[in-house]
Tab-separated table of C-alpha atoms and ligand atoms in Angstrom:
chain	number	residue	atom	x	y	z
P	175	MET	CA	30.146	122.395	-41.870
P	176	ILE	CA	27.363	120.487	-41.217
P	177	ASP	CA	27.223	119.231	-37.830
P	178	TYR	CA	26.046	115.690	-37.713
P	179	THR	CA	25.415	115.028	-34.005
P	180	ARG	CA	21.954	115.230	-34.140
P	181	LEU	CA	21.907	112.872	-37.273
P	182	TYR	CA	23.723	110.280	-35.510
P	183	ALA	CA	21.670	110.696	-31.760
P	184	ALA	CA	18.410	109.997	-34.270
P	185	LEU	CA	20.476	107.451	-35.960
P	186	ALA	CA	21.133	105.456	-32.900
P	187	GLN	CA	17.527	106.166	-31.815
P	188	ARG	CA	16.288	104.020	-34.548
P	189	GLY	CA	18.644	101.288	-34.153
P	190	LEU	CA	20.945	102.124	-36.849
P	191	GLN	CA	23.806	101.210	-35.114
P	192	ALA	CA	25.839	99.136	-37.972
P	193	TRP	CA	25.551	102.533	-40.383
P	194	LEU	CA	26.728	104.538	-37.488
P	195	ASP	CA	29.251	102.307	-36.877
P	196	ARG	CA	31.251	103.384	-39.869
P	197	LEU	CA	29.191	106.463	-40.449
P	198	PRO	CA	31.211	109.686	-38.629
P	199	GLU	CA	34.482	107.997	-40.765
P	200	GLN	CA	33.020	108.020	-43.884
P	201	LEU	CA	31.773	111.747	-43.786
P	202	THR	CA	35.449	112.739	-42.417
P	203	LYS	CA	36.889	111.678	-45.508
P	204	THR	CA	34.349	113.589	-48.073
P	205	ARG	CA	36.658	111.673	-50.293
P	206	THR	CA	33.909	112.884	-53.637
P	207	LEU	CA	34.020	116.040	-52.432
P	208	SER	CA	37.771	117.348	-51.886
P	209	ARG	CA	38.878	115.494	-55.037
P	210	HIS	CA	36.640	117.939	-56.955
P	211	GLY	CA	38.693	120.740	-58.883
P	212	ASP	CA	36.424	122.994	-57.617
P	213	PHE	CA	35.858	122.117	-53.960
P	214	ASN	CA	38.240	125.163	-52.687
P	215	LYS	CA	35.825	127.129	-54.685
P	216	TRP	CA	32.827	125.965	-53.693
P	217	GLN	CA	33.932	125.997	-49.851
P	218	ALA	CA	34.847	129.763	-49.638
P	219	VAL	CA	31.305	130.116	-51.073
P	220	LEU	CA	29.514	128.141	-48.555
P	221	HIS	CA	31.635	130.286	-45.923
P	222	LEU	CA	30.646	133.689	-47.209
P	223	LEU	CA	27.131	133.804	-46.941
P	224	PRO	CA	25.352	134.959	-44.531
P	225	ARG	CA	24.119	134.202	-41.094
P	226	ILE	CA	20.637	135.127	-41.297
P	227	LYS	CA	17.615	133.756	-38.972
P	228	ALA	CA	14.606	132.613	-42.428
P	229	SER	CA	11.307	133.850	-40.862
P	230	SER	CA	9.884	131.184	-42.316
P	231	ILE	CA	9.716	128.264	-44.913
P	232	ASP	CA	7.847	126.401	-46.606
P	233	LEU	CA	8.417	122.968	-47.576
P	234	THR	CA	5.611	122.340	-48.951
P	235	ALA	CA	5.022	124.525	-51.881
P	236	ASP	CA	6.198	123.781	-56.049
P	237	SER	CA	8.997	126.183	-55.007
P	238	VAL	CA	10.671	125.198	-51.589
P	239	ARG	CA	10.926	128.504	-49.771
P	240	ILE	CA	13.416	129.591	-47.406
P	241	GLY	CA	13.193	132.811	-46.001
P	242	GLY	CA	11.086	135.486	-46.016
P	243	ASP	CA	11.175	138.748	-48.340
P	244	GLY	CA	12.115	141.203	-45.287
P	245	ASP	CA	14.840	138.813	-43.738
P	246	CYS	CA	17.040	140.888	-45.511
P	247	ASP	CA	17.839	143.912	-47.060
P	248	GLU	CA	18.571	144.607	-50.575
P	249	ALA	CA	22.588	144.517	-50.654
P	250	MET	CA	22.844	141.352	-48.777
P	251	ARG	CA	20.485	139.565	-51.393
P	252	GLN	CA	22.856	140.615	-53.896
P	253	ASP	CA	25.007	139.212	-52.111
P	254	ILE	CA	23.390	136.389	-51.777
P	255	GLU	CA	22.712	135.847	-55.327
P	256	ARG	CA	26.040	136.335	-56.523
P	257	ALA	CA	27.204	133.143	-54.187
P	258	LEU	CA	24.574	131.138	-55.032
P	259	ARG	CA	25.096	131.614	-58.913
P	260	GLN	CA	28.646	130.424	-58.321
P	261	LEU	CA	27.040	127.189	-57.777
P	262	HIS	CA	25.783	126.584	-61.364
P	263	PRO	CA	24.673	124.211	-62.897
P	264	TRP	CA	21.837	123.861	-60.648
P	265	ARG	CA	19.789	121.171	-61.618
P	266	LYS	CA	17.448	120.494	-59.218
P	267	GLY	CA	14.983	122.778	-57.663
P	268	PRO	CA	13.183	125.334	-57.950
P	269	TYR	CA	13.984	126.984	-54.452
P	270	THR	CA	13.341	130.523	-53.465
P	271	VAL	CA	16.302	131.436	-50.641
P	272	HIS	CA	15.421	134.846	-49.483
P	273	GLY	CA	13.035	136.008	-52.152
P	274	ILE	CA	15.594	134.731	-54.892
P	275	GLN	CA	14.089	132.289	-57.206
P	276	ILE	CA	16.509	129.086	-58.352
P	277	ASP	CA	15.364	128.287	-61.088
P	278	SER	CA	16.500	125.092	-61.906
P	279	GLU	CA	16.975	122.957	-65.174
P	280	TRP	CA	14.357	120.618	-63.745
P	281	ARG	CA	11.488	121.190	-62.564
P	282	SER	CA	11.483	118.603	-59.926
P	283	ASP	CA	8.201	119.766	-58.132
P	284	LEU	CA	6.332	118.322	-61.308
P	285	LYS	CA	7.807	114.434	-60.304
P	286	TRP	CA	6.788	115.213	-56.600
P	287	ARG	CA	3.314	115.977	-58.097
P	288	ARG	CA	2.761	112.844	-60.373
P	289	LEU	CA	3.472	110.512	-56.947
P	290	ARG	CA	2.660	112.449	-53.801
P	291	ASP	CA	-1.134	111.478	-53.516
P	292	TYR	CA	0.033	107.881	-54.201
P	293	ILE	CA	2.696	106.994	-51.636
P	294	GLN	CA	2.005	105.530	-48.239
P	295	PRO	CA	1.708	108.863	-45.955
P	296	LEU	CA	5.665	110.233	-44.653
P	297	THR	CA	4.363	111.606	-41.729
P	298	GLY	CA	6.583	109.936	-38.627
P	299	ARG	CA	8.147	107.878	-41.166
P	300	THR	CA	12.376	107.742	-41.804
P	301	VAL	CA	13.399	108.343	-45.335
P	302	LEU	CA	15.707	107.470	-47.676
P	303	ASP	CA	15.753	109.205	-51.053
P	304	VAL	CA	18.819	107.100	-52.587
P	305	GLY	CA	20.560	109.594	-55.428
P	306	SER	CA	18.552	112.208	-54.232
P	307	GLY	CA	21.125	115.186	-56.557
P	308	ASN	CA	20.811	118.016	-54.417
P	309	GLY	CA	17.766	117.559	-52.308
P	310	TYR	CA	14.978	119.282	-53.708
P	311	HIS	CA	12.672	116.206	-53.443
P	312	CYS	CA	14.432	115.433	-49.692
P	313	TRP	CA	12.895	119.286	-48.682
P	314	ARG	CA	9.369	118.033	-49.877
P	315	MET	CA	9.199	114.313	-48.030
P	316	SER	CA	9.854	116.817	-44.742
P	317	GLY	CA	7.409	119.031	-45.493
P	318	ALA	CA	4.987	115.902	-45.996
P	319	GLY	CA	5.492	114.880	-42.610
P	320	ALA	CA	8.777	112.650	-42.702
P	321	ASP	CA	10.771	112.310	-39.053
P	322	LEU	CA	13.928	111.863	-40.787
P	323	VAL	CA	15.206	112.693	-44.440
P	324	ILE	CA	18.542	111.272	-45.564
P	325	GLY	CA	19.655	111.842	-49.128
P	326	ILE	CA	22.787	110.158	-50.411
P	327	ASP	CA	24.424	111.428	-53.479
P	328	PRO	CA	27.936	111.159	-54.378
P	329	THR	CA	28.251	114.383	-56.994
P	330	ALA	CA	30.496	116.791	-55.082
P	331	LEU	CA	28.031	119.697	-55.944
P	332	SER	CA	24.828	118.082	-55.192
P	333	ILE	CA	26.115	118.164	-51.417
P	334	VAL	CA	27.470	121.582	-51.860
P	335	GLN	CA	24.213	123.157	-53.309
P	336	PHE	CA	22.110	121.284	-50.395
P	337	ASN	CA	24.682	122.608	-47.728
P	338	ALA	CA	24.138	125.974	-49.282
P	339	ILE	CA	20.750	125.478	-49.154
P	340	ARG	CA	20.280	124.373	-45.554
P	341	HIS	CA	22.748	127.002	-44.416
P	342	PHE	CA	19.735	129.080	-44.311
P	343	SER	CA	17.829	126.751	-43.083
P	344	GLY	CA	18.371	126.359	-39.271
P	345	GLU	CA	18.764	122.480	-38.280
P	346	PRO	CA	15.844	121.077	-40.035
P	347	PRO	CA	15.695	117.338	-39.803
P	348	VAL	CA	16.906	116.617	-43.192
P	349	TYR	CA	20.594	115.718	-45.319
P	350	VAL	CA	22.460	114.697	-48.130
P	351	LEU	CA	25.598	113.289	-47.487
P	352	PRO	CA	28.628	112.744	-49.707
P	353	LEU	CA	27.695	108.511	-50.403
P	354	GLY	CA	26.981	106.041	-52.921
P	355	ILE	CA	24.574	103.392	-52.204
P	356	GLU	CA	27.636	100.948	-52.577
P	357	ASP	CA	28.635	102.904	-49.181
P	358	MET	CA	25.576	102.035	-47.306
P	359	PRO	CA	25.695	98.618	-44.923
P	360	PRO	CA	23.971	95.775	-46.874
P	361	GLY	CA	20.593	94.601	-45.209
P	362	LEU	CA	20.337	97.525	-43.123
P	363	GLY	CA	16.447	96.781	-42.599
P	364	ALA	CA	15.741	99.975	-41.503
P	365	PHE	CA	13.779	102.271	-43.694
P	366	ASP	CA	10.185	102.698	-43.944
P	367	SER	CA	10.181	104.711	-47.318
P	368	VAL	CA	13.412	104.169	-49.631
P	369	PHE	CA	13.089	106.578	-52.945
P	370	SER	CA	15.811	105.752	-56.021
P	371	MET	CA	14.348	108.602	-58.542
P	372	GLY	CA	16.629	108.497	-62.064
P	373	VAL	CA	19.365	106.011	-60.660
P	374	LEU	CA	18.359	102.799	-61.947
P	375	TYR	CA	19.238	103.364	-65.750
P	376	HIS	CA	22.755	104.507	-64.490
P	377	ARG	CA	23.329	101.646	-62.596
P	378	ARG	CA	25.297	99.131	-64.573
P	379	SER	CA	23.150	96.100	-62.833
P	380	PRO	CA	19.556	97.107	-62.226
P	381	ILE	CA	18.771	93.416	-60.024
P	382	ASP	CA	21.291	93.967	-58.305
P	383	HIS	CA	20.073	98.233	-57.142
P	384	LEU	CA	16.813	96.840	-56.393
P	385	LEU	CA	18.506	93.890	-53.900
P	386	GLU	CA	20.110	96.986	-52.442
P	387	LEU	CA	17.037	98.902	-51.857
P	388	ARG	CA	14.807	95.969	-50.533
P	389	GLY	CA	17.380	95.237	-48.243
P	390	LEU	CA	17.363	99.028	-46.712
P	391	LEU	CA	13.867	98.951	-46.252
P	392	ARG	CA	11.850	97.975	-42.957
P	393	SER	CA	9.772	94.714	-43.945
P	394	GLY	CA	6.819	96.568	-44.860
P	395	GLY	CA	8.498	99.476	-45.895
P	396	GLU	CA	7.381	101.118	-49.454
P	397	LEU	CA	9.974	101.360	-52.404
P	398	ILE	CA	9.062	104.746	-54.643
P	399	LEU	CA	11.080	103.407	-57.855
P	400	GLU	CA	11.364	106.684	-60.632
P	401	THR	CA	13.353	105.547	-64.085
P	402	LEU	CA	13.566	105.737	-67.330
P	403	VAL	CA	11.194	103.533	-69.006
P	404	ILE	CA	10.210	101.968	-73.020
P	405	ASP	CA	6.768	101.559	-74.498
P	406	GLY	CA	7.104	97.907	-74.937
P	407	ALA	CA	6.091	94.401	-74.152
P	408	LEU	CA	7.367	91.957	-70.813
P	409	GLY	CA	10.761	91.007	-71.855
P	410	GLN	CA	12.088	94.411	-73.947
P	411	VAL	CA	14.184	96.579	-72.426
P	412	LEU	CA	16.732	98.779	-74.191
P	413	VAL	CA	20.419	98.795	-74.051
P	414	PRO	CA	22.088	101.374	-75.653
P	415	GLU	CA	25.078	101.093	-78.081
P	416	ASP	CA	26.242	104.275	-76.594
P	417	ARG	CA	25.267	107.319	-75.683
P	418	TYR	CA	21.557	108.220	-74.474
P	419	ALA	CA	20.292	111.485	-74.807
P	420	GLN	CA	23.742	112.443	-74.695
P	421	MET	CA	24.353	110.752	-71.642
P	422	PRO	CA	27.058	108.200	-71.174
P	423	ASN	CA	26.220	106.184	-68.603
P	424	VAL	CA	22.773	104.732	-69.160
P	425	TRP	CA	22.635	100.834	-69.323
P	426	PHE	CA	19.220	99.535	-68.919
P	427	ILE	CA	15.701	101.020	-69.938
P	428	PRO	CA	13.073	98.287	-69.758
P	429	SER	CA	9.836	98.329	-70.841
P	430	CYS	CA	7.244	99.128	-67.703
P	431	PRO	CA	5.956	95.110	-67.743
P	432	THR	CA	9.520	94.217	-67.844
P	433	LEU	CA	10.645	96.626	-64.852
P	434	MET	CA	7.998	95.067	-62.851
P	435	ALA	CA	8.476	91.391	-63.441
P	436	TRP	CA	12.342	92.644	-61.908
P	437	MET	CA	10.602	93.792	-59.336
P	438	LYS	CA	8.537	91.132	-58.566
P	439	ARG	CA	11.881	88.410	-58.880
P	440	CYS	CA	13.100	90.533	-55.874
P	441	ALA	CA	10.211	89.216	-53.911
P	442	TYR	CA	8.979	92.692	-53.881
P	443	ARG	CA	4.931	92.945	-53.167
P	444	ASN	CA	2.463	94.833	-54.392
P	445	VAL	CA	4.271	95.999	-57.521
P	446	ARG	CA	2.377	98.718	-58.942
P	447	LEU	CA	2.883	101.279	-61.746
P	448	ILE	CA	0.924	104.755	-60.427
P	449	ASP	CA	2.775	106.986	-63.440
P	450	SER	CA	3.880	107.060	-67.345
P	451	VAL	CA	4.541	110.351	-68.700
P	452	ARG	CA	7.170	111.714	-71.872
P	453	THR	CA	9.497	113.966	-70.139
P	454	LEU	CA	9.312	117.423	-72.261
P	455	PRO	CA	10.711	120.537	-72.544
P	456	GLU	CA	8.819	122.533	-69.742
P	457	GLU	CA	10.274	119.945	-67.213
P	458	GLN	CA	13.971	120.124	-68.428
P	459	ARG	CA	15.070	123.133	-70.218
P	460	SER	CA	17.998	125.570	-70.193
P	461	THR	CA	17.405	128.459	-67.271
P	462	ASP	CA	19.240	131.290	-66.081
P	463	TRP	CA	20.633	128.725	-63.151
P	464	MET	CA	21.841	125.869	-65.725
P	465	SER	CA	23.023	127.888	-68.951
P	466	PHE	CA	23.975	124.284	-70.399
P	467	GLN	CA	22.239	122.010	-73.155
P	468	SER	CA	19.190	119.984	-72.066
P	469	LEU	CA	16.615	118.376	-73.448
P	470	THR	CA	15.742	119.793	-76.580
P	471	ASP	CA	19.082	119.561	-77.555
P	472	PHE	CA	19.530	115.830	-76.690
P	473	LEU	CA	16.269	115.262	-79.252
P	474	ASP	CA	16.130	114.858	-82.919
P	475	PRO	CA	15.344	117.970	-84.409
P	476	GLU	CA	13.295	116.653	-86.942
P	477	ASN	CA	11.573	114.296	-84.864
P	478	PRO	CA	11.406	114.716	-81.190
P	479	GLU	CA	10.039	111.232	-80.433
P	480	LEU	CA	13.597	110.316	-80.811
P	481	THR	CA	16.787	111.162	-78.828
P	482	ARG	CA	19.304	112.416	-81.192
P	483	GLU	CA	21.198	108.660	-81.437
P	484	GLY	CA	17.639	107.330	-82.809
P	485	LEU	CA	16.576	105.962	-79.745
P	486	PRO	CA	12.960	106.345	-78.140
P	487	ALA	CA	13.120	109.926	-76.465
P	488	PRO	CA	12.688	109.884	-72.689
P	489	ARG	CA	10.103	108.334	-71.121
P	490	ARG	CA	9.759	108.349	-67.138
P	491	ALA	CA	7.830	106.138	-65.300
P	492	ILE	CA	7.107	105.757	-61.347
P	493	LEU	CA	6.588	102.211	-59.442
P	494	LEU	CA	5.597	101.575	-55.680
P	495	ALA	CA	6.449	98.328	-54.324
P	496	HIS	CA	6.569	96.990	-50.765
P	497	ALA	CA	9.536	95.346	-49.227
P	498	PRO	CA	8.511	91.669	-47.966
U	89	LIG	C1	19.211	111.840	-62.347
U	89	LIG	S1	19.759	112.493	-60.962
U	89	LIG	C2	17.834	112.074	-59.719
U	89	LIG	C3	18.560	113.230	-59.099
U	89	LIG	C4	16.381	113.270	-58.047
U	89	LIG	N1	16.964	111.809	-57.383
U	89	LIG	C5	15.463	112.879	-58.565
U	89	LIG	O1	15.049	112.207	-58.937
U	89	LIG	O2	15.466	114.289	-59.649
U	89	LIG	C6	20.983	110.916	-60.300
U	89	LIG	C7	21.228	110.909	-59.575
U	89	LIG	O3	21.661	109.830	-58.946
U	89	LIG	C8	23.139	109.678	-58.156
U	89	LIG	N2	24.229	109.206	-58.407
U	89	LIG	C9	25.023	108.727	-59.404
U	89	LIG	N3	25.150	107.551	-58.916
U	89	LIG	C10	24.837	106.712	-57.414
U	89	LIG	C11	25.233	106.006	-56.699
U	89	LIG	N4	26.415	105.027	-57.006
U	89	LIG	N5	24.192	106.052	-55.519
U	89	LIG	C12	23.455	107.116	-55.454
U	89	LIG	N6	23.600	107.981	-55.687
U	89	LIG	C13	24.473	108.053	-57.247
U	89	LIG	C14	23.830	111.137	-59.425
U	89	LIG	O4	24.749	112.054	-58.716
U	89	LIG	C15	22.445	111.974	-59.781
U	89	LIG	O5	22.305	113.307	-58.538
């Protein structure tokens, strides 16, 4: 299990007492983890991972790279690979762990490339990644110079996968905690940068989500928001009647002008759209490490501009803004 002593010290140092007061109890409950049917199996996998010191860590390359090729022998490498494969499906990545290439469903590096040159430099910043998944972008944020990176995600397997990667990486100031945004103390006003990527469309109230994110930022801090959008004018928003691209939990997909208007209504300053792209199979696909269905299965086989439900195919936008 991860020792959070340094995290607690870092929070105290940053005046995050309001969160520190409740966090240890939140983490001991680990409610999201232990409820999962595979929890014991995953714990056993984590316990069996060998202790190896990584001779090198590179958080700046597309594949988060931990350990050099010569850090362990072939038999041990195979043991590690077998263990990591038991944590299937790997949705976010890629990672290279002691030479083992984890080719995840998502090429999460492509999203990072689309935003890294536009955001305020992360050097020395305290960063929160809301809905971080297994933490791929948290590692990249750390590689970009952030002082402390905290991801939060309520999905058990994401936390277990993060813990497996972190196991090999020493004691970096990078954490992914088993929490949802609703577990964060409202109005913390503490983070220099807050990322919310791939989360807004899962929220039943997108405006509340924007307000919650604003409350977590310090005054002048930067929001990096990535979400599904539709082509369309101000005021247009898609509310799927049922599933969207087979996902049951998609609520609001606004046009970019609508989303920008929402952000301004929430008092964000300097709202900018920096990127908008259709999701392509090069970015989201089934792999050896995620063998279930993926993007091409969710699109209309006759017309890839539409989802199976006949709705516009996934397009994702990245927006930046500052907290007032
Ligand atoms: C589409 S994934 C995006 C992962 C990553 N941010 C990225 O952009 O690749 C959405 C993530 O949000 C997480 N999530 C769902 N509900 C959440 C909540 N209430 N608070 C925080 N994260 C949540 C999910 O577990 C999932 O890992």
